[in-house]
Tab-separated table of C-alpha atoms in Angstrom:
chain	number	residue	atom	x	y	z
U	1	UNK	CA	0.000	0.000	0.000
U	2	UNK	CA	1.384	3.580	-1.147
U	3	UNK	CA	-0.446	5.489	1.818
U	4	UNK	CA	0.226	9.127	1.778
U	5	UNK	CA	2.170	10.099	-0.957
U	6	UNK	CA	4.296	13.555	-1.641
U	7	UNK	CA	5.999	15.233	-4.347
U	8	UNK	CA	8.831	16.428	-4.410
U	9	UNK	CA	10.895	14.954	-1.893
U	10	UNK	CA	13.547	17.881	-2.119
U	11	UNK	CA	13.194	20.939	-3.569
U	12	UNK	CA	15.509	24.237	-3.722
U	13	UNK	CA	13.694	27.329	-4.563
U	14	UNK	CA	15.106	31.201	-5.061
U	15	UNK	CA	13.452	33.719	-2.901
U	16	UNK	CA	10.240	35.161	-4.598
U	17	UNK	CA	9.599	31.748	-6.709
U	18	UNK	CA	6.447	29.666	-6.439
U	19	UNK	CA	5.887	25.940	-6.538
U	20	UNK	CA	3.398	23.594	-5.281
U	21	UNK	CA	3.589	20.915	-3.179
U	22	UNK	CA	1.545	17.290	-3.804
U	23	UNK	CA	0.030	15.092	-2.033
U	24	UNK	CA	-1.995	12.117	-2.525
U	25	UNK	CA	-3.629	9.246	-0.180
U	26	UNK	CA	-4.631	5.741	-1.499
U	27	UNK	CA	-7.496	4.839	2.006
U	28	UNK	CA	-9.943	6.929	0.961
U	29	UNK	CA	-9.570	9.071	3.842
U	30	UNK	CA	-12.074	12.219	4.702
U	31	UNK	CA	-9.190	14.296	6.482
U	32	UNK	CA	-5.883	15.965	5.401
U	33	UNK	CA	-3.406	17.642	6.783
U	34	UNK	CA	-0.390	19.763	5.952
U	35	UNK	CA	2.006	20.404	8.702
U	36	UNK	CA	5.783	22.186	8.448
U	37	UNK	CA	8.238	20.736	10.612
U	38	UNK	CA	11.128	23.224	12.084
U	39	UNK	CA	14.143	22.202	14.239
U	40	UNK	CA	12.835	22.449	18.402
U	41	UNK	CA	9.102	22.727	17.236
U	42	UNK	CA	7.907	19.652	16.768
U	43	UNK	CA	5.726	19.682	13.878
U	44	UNK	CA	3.139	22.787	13.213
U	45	UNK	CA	-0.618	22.872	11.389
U	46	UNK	CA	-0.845	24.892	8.260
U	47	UNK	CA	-3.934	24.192	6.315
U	48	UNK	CA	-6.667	21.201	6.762
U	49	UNK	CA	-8.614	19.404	4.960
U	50	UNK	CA	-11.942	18.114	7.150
U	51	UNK	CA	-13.463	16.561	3.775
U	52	UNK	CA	-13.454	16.972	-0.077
U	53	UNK	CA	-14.545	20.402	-0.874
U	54	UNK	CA	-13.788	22.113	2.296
U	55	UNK	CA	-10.104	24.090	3.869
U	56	UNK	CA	-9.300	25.504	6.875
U	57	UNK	CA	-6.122	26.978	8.484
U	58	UNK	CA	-4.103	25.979	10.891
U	59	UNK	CA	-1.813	27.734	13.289
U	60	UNK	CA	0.885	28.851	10.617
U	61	UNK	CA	-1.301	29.637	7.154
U	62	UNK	CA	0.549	32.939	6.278
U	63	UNK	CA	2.135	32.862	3.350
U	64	UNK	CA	0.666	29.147	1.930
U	65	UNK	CA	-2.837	28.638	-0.300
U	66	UNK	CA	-4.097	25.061	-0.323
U	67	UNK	CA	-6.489	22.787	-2.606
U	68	UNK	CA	-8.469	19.877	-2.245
U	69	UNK	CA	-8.650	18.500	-5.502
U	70	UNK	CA	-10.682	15.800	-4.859
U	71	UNK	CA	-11.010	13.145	-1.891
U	72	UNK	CA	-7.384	11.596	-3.172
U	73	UNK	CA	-5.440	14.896	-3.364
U	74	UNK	CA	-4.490	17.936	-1.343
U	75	UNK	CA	-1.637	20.286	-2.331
U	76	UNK	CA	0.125	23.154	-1.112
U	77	UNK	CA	1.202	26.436	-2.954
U	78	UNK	CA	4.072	28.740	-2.247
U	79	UNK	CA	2.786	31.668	-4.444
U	80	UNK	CA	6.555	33.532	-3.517
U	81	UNK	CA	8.626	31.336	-1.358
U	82	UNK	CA	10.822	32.877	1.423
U	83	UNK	CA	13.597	31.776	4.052
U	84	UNK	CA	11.511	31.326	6.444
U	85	UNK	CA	9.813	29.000	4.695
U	86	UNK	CA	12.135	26.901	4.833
U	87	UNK	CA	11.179	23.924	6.595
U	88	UNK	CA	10.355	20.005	6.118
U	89	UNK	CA	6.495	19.718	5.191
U	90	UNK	CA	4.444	17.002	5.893
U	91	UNK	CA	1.145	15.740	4.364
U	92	UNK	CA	-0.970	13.379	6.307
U	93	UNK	CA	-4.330	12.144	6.454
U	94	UNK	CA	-7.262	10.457	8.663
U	95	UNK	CA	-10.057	8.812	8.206
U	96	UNK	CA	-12.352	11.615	9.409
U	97	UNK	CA	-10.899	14.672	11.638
U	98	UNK	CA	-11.536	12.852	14.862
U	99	UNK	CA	-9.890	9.558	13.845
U	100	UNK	CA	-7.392	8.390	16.263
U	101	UNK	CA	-4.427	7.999	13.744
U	102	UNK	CA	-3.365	10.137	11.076
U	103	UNK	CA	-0.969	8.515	8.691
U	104	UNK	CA	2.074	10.962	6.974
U	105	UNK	CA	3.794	10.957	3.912
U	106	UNK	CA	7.307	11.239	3.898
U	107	UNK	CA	7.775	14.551	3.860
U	108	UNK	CA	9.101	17.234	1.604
U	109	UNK	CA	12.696	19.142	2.299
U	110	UNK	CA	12.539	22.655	1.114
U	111	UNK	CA	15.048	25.703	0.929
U	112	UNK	CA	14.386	28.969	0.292
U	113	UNK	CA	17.590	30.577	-0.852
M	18	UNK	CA	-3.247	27.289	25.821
M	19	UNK	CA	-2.152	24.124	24.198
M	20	UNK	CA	1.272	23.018	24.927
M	21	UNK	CA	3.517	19.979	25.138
M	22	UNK	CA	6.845	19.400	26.810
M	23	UNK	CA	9.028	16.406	26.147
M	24	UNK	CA	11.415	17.573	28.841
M	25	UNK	CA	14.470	14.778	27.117
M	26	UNK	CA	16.693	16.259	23.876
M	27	UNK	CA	18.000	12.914	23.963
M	28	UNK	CA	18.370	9.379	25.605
M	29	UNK	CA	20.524	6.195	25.266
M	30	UNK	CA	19.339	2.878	26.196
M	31	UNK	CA	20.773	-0.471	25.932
M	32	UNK	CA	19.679	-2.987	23.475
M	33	UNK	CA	16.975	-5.043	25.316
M	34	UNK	CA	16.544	-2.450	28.173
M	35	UNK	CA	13.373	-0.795	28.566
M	36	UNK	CA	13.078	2.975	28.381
M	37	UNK	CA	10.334	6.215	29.297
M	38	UNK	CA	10.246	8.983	27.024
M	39	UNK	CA	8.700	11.667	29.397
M	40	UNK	CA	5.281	13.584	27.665
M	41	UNK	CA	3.514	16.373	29.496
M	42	UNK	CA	0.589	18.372	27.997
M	43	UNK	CA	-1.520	21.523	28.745
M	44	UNK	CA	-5.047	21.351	28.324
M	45	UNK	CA	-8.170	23.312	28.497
M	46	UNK	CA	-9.877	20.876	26.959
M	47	UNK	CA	-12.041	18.428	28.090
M	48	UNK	CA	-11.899	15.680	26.056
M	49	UNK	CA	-8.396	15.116	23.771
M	50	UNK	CA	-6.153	12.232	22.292
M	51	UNK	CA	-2.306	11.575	22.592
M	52	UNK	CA	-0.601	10.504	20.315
M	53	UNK	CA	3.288	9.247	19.775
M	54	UNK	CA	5.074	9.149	16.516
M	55	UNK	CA	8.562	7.838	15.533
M	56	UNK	CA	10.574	9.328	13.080
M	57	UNK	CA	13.478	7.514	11.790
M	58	UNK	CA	16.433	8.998	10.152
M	59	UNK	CA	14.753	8.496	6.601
M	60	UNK	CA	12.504	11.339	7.632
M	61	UNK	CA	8.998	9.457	7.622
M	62	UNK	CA	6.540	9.983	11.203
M	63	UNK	CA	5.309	6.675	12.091
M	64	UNK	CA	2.223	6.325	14.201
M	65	UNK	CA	2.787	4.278	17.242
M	66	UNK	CA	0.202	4.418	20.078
M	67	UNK	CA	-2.721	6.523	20.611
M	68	UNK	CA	-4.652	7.359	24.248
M	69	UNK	CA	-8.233	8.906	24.634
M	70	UNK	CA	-8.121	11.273	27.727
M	71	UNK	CA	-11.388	8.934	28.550
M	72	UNK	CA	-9.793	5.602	28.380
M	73	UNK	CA	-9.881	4.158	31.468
M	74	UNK	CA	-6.634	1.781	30.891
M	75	UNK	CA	-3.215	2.723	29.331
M	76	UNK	CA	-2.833	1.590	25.767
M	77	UNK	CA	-0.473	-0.768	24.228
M	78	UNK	CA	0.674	-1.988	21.066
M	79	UNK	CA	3.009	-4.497	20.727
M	80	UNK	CA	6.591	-3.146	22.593
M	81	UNK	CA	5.111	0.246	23.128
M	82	UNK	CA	2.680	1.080	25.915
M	83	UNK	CA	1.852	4.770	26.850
M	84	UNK	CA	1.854	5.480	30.392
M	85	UNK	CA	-0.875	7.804	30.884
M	86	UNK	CA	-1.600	9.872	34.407
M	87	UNK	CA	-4.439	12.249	33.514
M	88	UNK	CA	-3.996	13.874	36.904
M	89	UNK	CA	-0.328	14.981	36.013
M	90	UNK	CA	-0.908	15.491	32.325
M	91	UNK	CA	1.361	13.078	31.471
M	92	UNK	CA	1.813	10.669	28.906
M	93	UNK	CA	5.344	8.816	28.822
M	94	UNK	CA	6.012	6.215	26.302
M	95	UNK	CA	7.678	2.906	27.321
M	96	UNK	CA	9.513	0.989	24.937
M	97	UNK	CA	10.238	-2.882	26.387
M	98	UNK	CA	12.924	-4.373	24.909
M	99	UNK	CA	14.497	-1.808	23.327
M	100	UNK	CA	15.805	-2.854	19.329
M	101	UNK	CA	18.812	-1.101	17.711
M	102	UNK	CA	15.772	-0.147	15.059
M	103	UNK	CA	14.088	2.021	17.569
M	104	UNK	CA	16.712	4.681	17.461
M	105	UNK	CA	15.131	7.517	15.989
M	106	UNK	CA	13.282	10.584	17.151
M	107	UNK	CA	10.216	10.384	19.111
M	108	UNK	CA	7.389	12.926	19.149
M	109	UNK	CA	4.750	13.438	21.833
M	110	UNK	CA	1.142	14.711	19.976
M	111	UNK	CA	-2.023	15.958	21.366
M	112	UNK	CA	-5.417	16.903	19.545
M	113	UNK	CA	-8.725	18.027	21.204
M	114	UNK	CA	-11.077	15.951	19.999
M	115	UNK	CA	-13.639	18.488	19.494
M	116	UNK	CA	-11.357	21.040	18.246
M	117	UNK	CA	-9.784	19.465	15.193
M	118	UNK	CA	-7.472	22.014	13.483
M	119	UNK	CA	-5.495	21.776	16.787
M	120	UNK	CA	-2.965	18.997	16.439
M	121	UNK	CA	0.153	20.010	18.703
M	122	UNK	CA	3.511	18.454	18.711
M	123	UNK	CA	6.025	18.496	20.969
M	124	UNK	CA	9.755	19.269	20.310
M	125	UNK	CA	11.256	15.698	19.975
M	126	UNK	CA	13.349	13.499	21.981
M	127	UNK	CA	16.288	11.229	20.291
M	128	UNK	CA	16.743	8.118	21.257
M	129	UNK	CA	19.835	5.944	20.720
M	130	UNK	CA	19.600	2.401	21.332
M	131	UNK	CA	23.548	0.997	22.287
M	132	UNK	CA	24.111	-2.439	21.313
């Protein structure tokens, strides 16, 4: 089973630059997640996904758009990327938003330069 | 305010000891789940044990069992048997079950199991 699934695993990007983020789930989960993961934090909530056709943010959203494709696929845009965003995001999903386990992707490793 | 603490940067154990990765959470909330992930060095977070704040007895799964003391807010993991595998880093979670955008991690503690 593929799981949670993201694209790119690295990525460099010049200050200013945009690029978006993939990520798809094979078990027809309700729920997804994008989280950025920073060195002490732990891991932080940017945008959600409750179900297909509806976003919300999280704590961090400044700076990020989101779409929910369709129940499979949730990405996340950089529309001009900066240092700070510089981070290791993570895509996950759940069965619904109050499922006990949420399920990640392998992350994505992305500098800002 | 939602926070947790995992209090340990970083532990060694011995191969086959057991070990407590220390979790404590702040709440507001009546009703949440913990949660522990693993993270090895490939970079994927691996869901290990979850604990409803109304479950009466401490969960387990397989090696892992999650030491929970709702009166302390606390929520340490215990690893029996500790495998060279299990050397990774370890993150404490909590959500409010009610208030689902809120899924807080803590900072992380390394483990390295010694053979």
């Amino acid at each position: 089973n593929a799981g949670v699934t993201q694209t790119p695993k690295f990525q460099v990007l010049k200050t200013g630059q945009s690029m978006t983020l993939q990520c798809a789930q094979d078990m027809n989960h309700n729920s997804m997640y994008w989280y950025r993961q920073d060195p002490g934090m732990g891991l932080r909530l940017i945008y959600y996904s409750a179900s297909e056709g509806t976003t919300d943010k999280g704590e961090v959203p400044n700076g990020y758009n989101v779409s929910r494709l369709n129940k499979r696929e949730f990405s996340l845009r950089l529309e001009s990327a900066a240092p700070s965003q510089t981070s290791v995001y993570f895509c996950a999903s759940s069965e619904t938003v109050v499922a006990t386990e949420a399920f990640f992707g392998q992350g994505t490793r992305l500098t800002v330069v | 305010a939602q926070k947790i603490t995992q209090t340990q940067p970083g532990m060694f154990v011995q191969e086959k000891e057991a070990v407590t990765l220390d979790c404590t959470y702040d709440t507001s909330d009546p009703s949440y789940g913990l949660f522990w992930y693993k993270q090895p060095s490939s970079g994927e977070m691996i869901f290990l044990i979850y604990q409803g704040s109304y479950d009466q007895q401490n969960a387990t799964e397989g090696r892992y069992s999650l030491n929970f003391q709702k009166a302390r807010k606390s929520a340490n993991l215990v690893i029996s048997a500790s495998q060279l595998g299990d050397s990774a880093m370890y993150f404490c979670a909590m959500r409010p079950i009610y208030n689902f955008n809120k899924f807080y991690f803590g900072s992380g503690t390394k483990l390295n199991v010694k053979p």
